[in-house]
Tab-separated table of C-alpha atoms in Angstrom:
chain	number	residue	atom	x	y	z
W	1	UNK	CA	59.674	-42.504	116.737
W	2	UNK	CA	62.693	-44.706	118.148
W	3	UNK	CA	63.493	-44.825	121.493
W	4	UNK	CA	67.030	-45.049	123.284
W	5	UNK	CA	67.228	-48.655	124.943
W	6	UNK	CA	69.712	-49.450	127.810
W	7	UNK	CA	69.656	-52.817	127.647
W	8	UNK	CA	70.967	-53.892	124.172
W	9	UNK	CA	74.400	-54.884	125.606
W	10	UNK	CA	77.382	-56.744	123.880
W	11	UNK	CA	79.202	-59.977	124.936
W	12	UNK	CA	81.560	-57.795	126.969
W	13	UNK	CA	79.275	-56.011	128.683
W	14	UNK	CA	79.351	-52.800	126.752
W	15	UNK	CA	75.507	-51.050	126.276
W	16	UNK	CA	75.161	-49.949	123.065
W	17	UNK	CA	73.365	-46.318	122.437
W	18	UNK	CA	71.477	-47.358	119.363
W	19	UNK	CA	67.860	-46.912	118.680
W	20	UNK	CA	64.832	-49.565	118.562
W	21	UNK	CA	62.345	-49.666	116.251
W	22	UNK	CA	58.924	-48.820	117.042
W	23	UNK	CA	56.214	-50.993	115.895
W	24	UNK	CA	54.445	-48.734	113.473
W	25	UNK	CA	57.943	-48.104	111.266
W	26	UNK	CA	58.076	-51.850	111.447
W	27	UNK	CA	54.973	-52.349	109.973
W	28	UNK	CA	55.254	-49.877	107.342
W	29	UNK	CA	58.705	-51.602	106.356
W	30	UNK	CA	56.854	-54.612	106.613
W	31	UNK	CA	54.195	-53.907	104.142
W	32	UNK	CA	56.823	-52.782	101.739
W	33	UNK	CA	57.918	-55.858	102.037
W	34	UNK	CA	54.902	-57.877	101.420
W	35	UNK	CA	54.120	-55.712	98.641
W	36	UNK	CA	57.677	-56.544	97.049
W	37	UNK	CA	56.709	-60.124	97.258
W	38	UNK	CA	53.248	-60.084	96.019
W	39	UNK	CA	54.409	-58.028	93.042
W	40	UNK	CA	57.113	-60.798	92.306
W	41	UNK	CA	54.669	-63.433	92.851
W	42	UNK	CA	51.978	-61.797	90.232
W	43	UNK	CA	55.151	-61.424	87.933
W	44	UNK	CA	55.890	-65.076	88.148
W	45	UNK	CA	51.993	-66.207	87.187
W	46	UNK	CA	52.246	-64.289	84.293
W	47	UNK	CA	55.824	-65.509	82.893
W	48	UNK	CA	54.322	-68.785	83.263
W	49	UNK	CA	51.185	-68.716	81.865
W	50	UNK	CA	52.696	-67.067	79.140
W	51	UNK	CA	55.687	-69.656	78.347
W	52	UNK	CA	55.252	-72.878	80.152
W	53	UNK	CA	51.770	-73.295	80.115
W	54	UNK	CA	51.433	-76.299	78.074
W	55	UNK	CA	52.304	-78.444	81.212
W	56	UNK	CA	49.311	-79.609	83.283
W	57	UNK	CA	47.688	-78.213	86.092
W	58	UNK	CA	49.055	-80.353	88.712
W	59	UNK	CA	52.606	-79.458	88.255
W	60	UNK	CA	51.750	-75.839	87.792
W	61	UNK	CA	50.279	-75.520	91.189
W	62	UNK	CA	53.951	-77.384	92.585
W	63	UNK	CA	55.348	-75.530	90.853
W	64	UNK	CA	53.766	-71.569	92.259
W	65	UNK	CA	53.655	-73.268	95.470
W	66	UNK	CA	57.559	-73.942	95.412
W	67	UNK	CA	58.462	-70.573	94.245
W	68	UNK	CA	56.190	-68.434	96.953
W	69	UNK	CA	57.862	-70.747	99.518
W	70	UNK	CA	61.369	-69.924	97.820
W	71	UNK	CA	60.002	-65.950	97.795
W	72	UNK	CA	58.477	-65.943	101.215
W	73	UNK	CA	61.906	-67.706	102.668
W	74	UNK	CA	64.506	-66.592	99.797
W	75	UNK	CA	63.591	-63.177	99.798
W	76	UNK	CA	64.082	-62.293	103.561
W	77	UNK	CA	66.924	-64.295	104.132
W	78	UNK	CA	69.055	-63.273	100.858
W	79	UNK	CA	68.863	-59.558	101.281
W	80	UNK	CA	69.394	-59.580	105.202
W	81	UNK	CA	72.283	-61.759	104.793
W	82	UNK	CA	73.631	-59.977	102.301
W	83	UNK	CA	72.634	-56.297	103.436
W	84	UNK	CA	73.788	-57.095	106.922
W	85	UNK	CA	70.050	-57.000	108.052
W	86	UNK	CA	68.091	-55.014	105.742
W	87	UNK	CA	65.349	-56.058	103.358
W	88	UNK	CA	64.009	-53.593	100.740
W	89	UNK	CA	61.564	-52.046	103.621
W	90	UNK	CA	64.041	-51.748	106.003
W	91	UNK	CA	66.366	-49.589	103.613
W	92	UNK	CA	63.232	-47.689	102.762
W	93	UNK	CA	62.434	-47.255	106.277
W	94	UNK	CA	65.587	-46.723	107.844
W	95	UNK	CA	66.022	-49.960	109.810
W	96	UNK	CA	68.128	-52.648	110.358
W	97	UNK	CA	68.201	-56.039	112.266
W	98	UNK	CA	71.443	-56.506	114.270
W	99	UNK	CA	71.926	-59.669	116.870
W	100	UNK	CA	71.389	-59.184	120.798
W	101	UNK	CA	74.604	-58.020	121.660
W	102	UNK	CA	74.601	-55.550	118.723
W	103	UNK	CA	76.357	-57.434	116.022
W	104	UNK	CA	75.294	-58.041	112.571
W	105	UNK	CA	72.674	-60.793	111.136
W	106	UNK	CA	73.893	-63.688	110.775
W	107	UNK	CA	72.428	-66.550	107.806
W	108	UNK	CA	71.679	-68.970	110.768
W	109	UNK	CA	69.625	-65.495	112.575
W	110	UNK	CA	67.947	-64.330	108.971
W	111	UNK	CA	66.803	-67.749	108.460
W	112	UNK	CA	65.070	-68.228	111.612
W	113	UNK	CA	63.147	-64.879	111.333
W	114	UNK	CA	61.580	-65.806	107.462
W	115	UNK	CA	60.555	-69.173	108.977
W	116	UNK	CA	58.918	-67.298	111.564
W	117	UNK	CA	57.426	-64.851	109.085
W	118	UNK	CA	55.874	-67.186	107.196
W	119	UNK	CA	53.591	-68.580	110.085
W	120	UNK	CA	53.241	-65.150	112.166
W	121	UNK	CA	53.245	-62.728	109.093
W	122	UNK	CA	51.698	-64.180	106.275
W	123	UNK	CA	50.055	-67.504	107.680
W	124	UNK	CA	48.404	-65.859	110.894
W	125	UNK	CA	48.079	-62.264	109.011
W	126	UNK	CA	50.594	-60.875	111.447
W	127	UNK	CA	48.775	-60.900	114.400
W	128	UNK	CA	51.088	-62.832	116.739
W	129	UNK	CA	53.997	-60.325	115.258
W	130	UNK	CA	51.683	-57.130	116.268
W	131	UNK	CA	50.908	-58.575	119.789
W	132	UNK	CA	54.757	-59.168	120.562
W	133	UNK	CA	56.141	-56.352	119.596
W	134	UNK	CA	53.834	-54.786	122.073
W	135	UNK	CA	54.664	-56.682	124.832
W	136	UNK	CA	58.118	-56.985	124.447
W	137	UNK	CA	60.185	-54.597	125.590
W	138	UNK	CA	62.137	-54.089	122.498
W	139	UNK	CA	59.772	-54.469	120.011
W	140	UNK	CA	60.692	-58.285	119.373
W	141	UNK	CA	58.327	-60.238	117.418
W	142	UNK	CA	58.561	-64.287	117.869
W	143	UNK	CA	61.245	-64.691	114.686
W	144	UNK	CA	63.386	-61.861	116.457
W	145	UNK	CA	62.851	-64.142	120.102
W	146	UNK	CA	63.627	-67.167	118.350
W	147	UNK	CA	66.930	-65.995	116.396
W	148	UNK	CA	68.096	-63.695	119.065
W	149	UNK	CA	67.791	-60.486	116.917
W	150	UNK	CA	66.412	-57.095	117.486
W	151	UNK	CA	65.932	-54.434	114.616
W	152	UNK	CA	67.040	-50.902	114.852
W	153	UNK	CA	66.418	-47.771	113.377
W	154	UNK	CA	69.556	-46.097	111.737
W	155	UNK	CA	67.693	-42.397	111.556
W	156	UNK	CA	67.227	-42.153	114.989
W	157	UNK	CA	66.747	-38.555	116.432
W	158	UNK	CA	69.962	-36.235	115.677
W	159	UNK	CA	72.543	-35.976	118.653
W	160	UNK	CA	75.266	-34.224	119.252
W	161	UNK	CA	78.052	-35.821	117.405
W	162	UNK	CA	80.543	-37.578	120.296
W	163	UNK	CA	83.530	-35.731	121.020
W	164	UNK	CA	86.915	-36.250	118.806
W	165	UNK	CA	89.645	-38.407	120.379
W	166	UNK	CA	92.807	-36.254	121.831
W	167	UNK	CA	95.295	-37.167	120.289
W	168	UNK	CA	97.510	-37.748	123.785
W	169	UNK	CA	95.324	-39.512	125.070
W	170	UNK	CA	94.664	-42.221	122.268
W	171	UNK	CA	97.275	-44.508	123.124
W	172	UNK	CA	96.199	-44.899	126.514
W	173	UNK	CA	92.208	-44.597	125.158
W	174	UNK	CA	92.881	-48.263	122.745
W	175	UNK	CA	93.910	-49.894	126.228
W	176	UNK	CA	90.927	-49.073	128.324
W	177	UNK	CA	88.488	-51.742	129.916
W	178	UNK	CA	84.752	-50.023	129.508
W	179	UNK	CA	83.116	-52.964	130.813
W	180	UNK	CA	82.419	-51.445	133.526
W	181	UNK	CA	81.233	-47.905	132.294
W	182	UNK	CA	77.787	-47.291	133.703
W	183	UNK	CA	75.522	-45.593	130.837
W	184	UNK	CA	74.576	-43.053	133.131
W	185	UNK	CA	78.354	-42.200	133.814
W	186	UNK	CA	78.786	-41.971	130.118
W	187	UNK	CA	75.560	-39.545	129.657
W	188	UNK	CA	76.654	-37.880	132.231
W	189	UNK	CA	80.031	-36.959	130.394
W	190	UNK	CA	78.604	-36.702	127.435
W	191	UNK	CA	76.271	-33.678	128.765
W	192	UNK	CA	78.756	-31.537	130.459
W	193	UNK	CA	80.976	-32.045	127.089
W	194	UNK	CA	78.156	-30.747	125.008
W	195	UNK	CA	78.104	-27.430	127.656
W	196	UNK	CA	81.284	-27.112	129.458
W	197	UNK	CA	82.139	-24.089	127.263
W	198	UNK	CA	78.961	-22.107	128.538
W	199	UNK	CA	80.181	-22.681	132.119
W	200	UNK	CA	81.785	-19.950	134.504
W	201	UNK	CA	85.757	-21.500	134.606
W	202	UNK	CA	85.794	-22.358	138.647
W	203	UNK	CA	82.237	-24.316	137.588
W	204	UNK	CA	84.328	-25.946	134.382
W	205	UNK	CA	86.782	-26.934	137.121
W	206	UNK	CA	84.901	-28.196	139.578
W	207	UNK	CA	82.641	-30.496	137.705
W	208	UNK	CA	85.116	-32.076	135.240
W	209	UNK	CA	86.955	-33.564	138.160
W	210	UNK	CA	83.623	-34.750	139.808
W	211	UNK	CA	82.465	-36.588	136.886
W	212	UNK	CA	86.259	-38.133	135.056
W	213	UNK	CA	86.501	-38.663	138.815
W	214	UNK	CA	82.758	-41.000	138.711
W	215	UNK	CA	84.655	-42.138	135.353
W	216	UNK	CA	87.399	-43.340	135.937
W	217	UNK	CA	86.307	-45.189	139.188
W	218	UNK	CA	84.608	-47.572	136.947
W	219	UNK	CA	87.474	-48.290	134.295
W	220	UNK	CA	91.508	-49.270	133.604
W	221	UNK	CA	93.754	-48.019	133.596
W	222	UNK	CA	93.971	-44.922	135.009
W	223	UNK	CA	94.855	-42.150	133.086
W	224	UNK	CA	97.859	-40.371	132.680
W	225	UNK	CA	98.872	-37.981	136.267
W	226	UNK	CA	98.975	-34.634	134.648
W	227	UNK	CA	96.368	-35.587	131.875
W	228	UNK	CA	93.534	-32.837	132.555
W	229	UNK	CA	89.908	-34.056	133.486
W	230	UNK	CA	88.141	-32.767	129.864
W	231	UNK	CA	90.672	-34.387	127.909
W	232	UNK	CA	90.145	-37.622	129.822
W	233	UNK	CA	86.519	-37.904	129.929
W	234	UNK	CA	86.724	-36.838	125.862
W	235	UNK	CA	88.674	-39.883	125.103
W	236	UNK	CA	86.696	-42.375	126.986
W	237	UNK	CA	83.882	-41.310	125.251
W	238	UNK	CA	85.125	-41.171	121.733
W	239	UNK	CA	86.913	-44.453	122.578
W	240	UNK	CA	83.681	-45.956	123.798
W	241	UNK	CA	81.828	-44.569	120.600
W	242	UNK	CA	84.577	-45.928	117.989
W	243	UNK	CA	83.820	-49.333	119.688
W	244	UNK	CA	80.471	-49.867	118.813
W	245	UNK	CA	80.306	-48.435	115.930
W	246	UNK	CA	83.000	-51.178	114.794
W	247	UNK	CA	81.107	-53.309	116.785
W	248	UNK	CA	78.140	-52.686	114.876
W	249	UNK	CA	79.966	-53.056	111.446
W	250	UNK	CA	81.932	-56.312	112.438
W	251	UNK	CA	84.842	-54.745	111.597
W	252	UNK	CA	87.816	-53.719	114.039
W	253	UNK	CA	88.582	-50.744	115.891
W	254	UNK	CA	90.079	-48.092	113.430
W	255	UNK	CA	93.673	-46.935	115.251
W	256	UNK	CA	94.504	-44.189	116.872
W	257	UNK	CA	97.835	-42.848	115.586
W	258	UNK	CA	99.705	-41.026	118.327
W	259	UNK	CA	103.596	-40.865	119.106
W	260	UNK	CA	102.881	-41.151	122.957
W	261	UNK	CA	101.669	-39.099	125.951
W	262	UNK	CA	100.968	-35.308	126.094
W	263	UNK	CA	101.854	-32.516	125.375
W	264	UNK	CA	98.587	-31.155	126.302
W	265	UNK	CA	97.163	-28.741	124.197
W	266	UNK	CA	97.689	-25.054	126.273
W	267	UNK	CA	95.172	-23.657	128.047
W	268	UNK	CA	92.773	-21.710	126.440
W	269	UNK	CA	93.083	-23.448	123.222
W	270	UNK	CA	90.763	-26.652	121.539
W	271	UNK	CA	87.140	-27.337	122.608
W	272	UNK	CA	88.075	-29.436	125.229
W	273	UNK	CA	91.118	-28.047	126.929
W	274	UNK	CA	91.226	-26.903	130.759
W	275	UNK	CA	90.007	-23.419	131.740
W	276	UNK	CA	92.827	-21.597	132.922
């Protein structure tokens, strides 16, 4: 199973909540893998012992030995650079490699992990892959160390989907500087969100102006005066959550439309509005 890690954090200091990869789903997308590559490699004997084998056997053996260097390099690299970090296995598996700070693979990054492979996966049987991944806190075998990359897994254990931007609040949401949002602040939210609705009202009250109050101490600019405490912490998060998920694509920020400020929705009305 994946685990949550705090520390995958982009170059502005945002911490993404994505999942790592656990070393057995890595090895099982790792041995789909291999077995892609063997299978291609078998295919290629045949096709030339079956058309080109009238040439002798010294340039045959160059010649397998250049094409299972161009498979055990080519392969990797093409379909993570391509893919945006996924190789057959890791589609098959769920998984993707992503760079340190949560953006995509780049060519220079895929090209630095097949080198890798080659010695720690198929030269050294993947021995010095299995024993890093264990020690490393992430799961990092040496390619990932050397091309600053991590892999995560995209089927990571259902959550409750993050709460919809208010549409008041949006313009002042696409301005905010989250650098400074502790993860625990933002769990924090993100739990009494999930519940506020099973809460006695004074309860509601009490704790939504506790925690936007934790909130807001840590970001700018402030919110709008009369902008109530759900509504607020609602829009940080779905503001926070828009971000890395275009972070994660490479792609920007999809707008919020919104003609200005308020109204509010009334009391007593939408999932996140006041209790009265």
């Amino acid at each position: 199973m994946p685990y949550r890690s705090p520390e995958l954090v982009t170059g502005d200091a945002v911490v993404l909540d994505i999942a790592i990869a656990q070393l057995p789903v890595r090895a099982v997308s790792a041995l789909i893998d291999i077995a892609v590559v063997m299978v291609a490699y078998l295919c290629s004997i045949v096709l030339w012992a079956m058309t080109l084998g009238q040439f002798d056997d010294a340039l045959t053996a160059a010649i397998m030995i250049i094409f299972a260097v161009l498979l055990l390099v080519g392969y990797p690299v093409t379909f993570e650079t391509v893919t945006r970090g996924r190789s057959l296995g890791k589609m098959a598996m769920g998984l993707r490699v992503v760079s340190d700070d949560g953006g995509p693979e780049r060519f220079r990054q895929a090209l630095f992990r097949a080198l890798a492979g080659v010695v720690e996966i198929w030269a050294l049987t993947g021995s010095p892959a299995v024993i890093c991944s264990l020690l490393s806190a992430r799961g990092k075998r040496l390619g990932d160390i050397f091309a600053g990359t991590v892999v995560i897994s995209e089927r990571g254990p259902a959550s409750e989907p993050p709460p919809l931007m208010p549409p008041g609040l949006a313009w002042w949401a696409s301005a905010l500087q989250l650098s400074g949002l502790r993860p625990e602040s933002a769990e924090l939210a993100r739990q009494f969100l999930g519940r506020a609705a099973q809460l006695d009202p004074h309860t509601r009250q009490m704790m939504a102006y506790r925690i936007s109050g934790e909130v807001l101490a840590h970001i700018s600019p402030p919110p709008p005066p009369d902008a109530p405490p759900e509504l607020v912490l609602a829009a940080v998060l779905a503001e926070r959550h828009q971000r890395e998920l275009a972070r994660l694509q490479a792609g920007p920020p999809l707008p919020y439309f919104s003609p200005g400020p308020g109204p509010w929705p009334p009391p007593g009305t939408g999932e996140f509005a006041p209790p009265r």
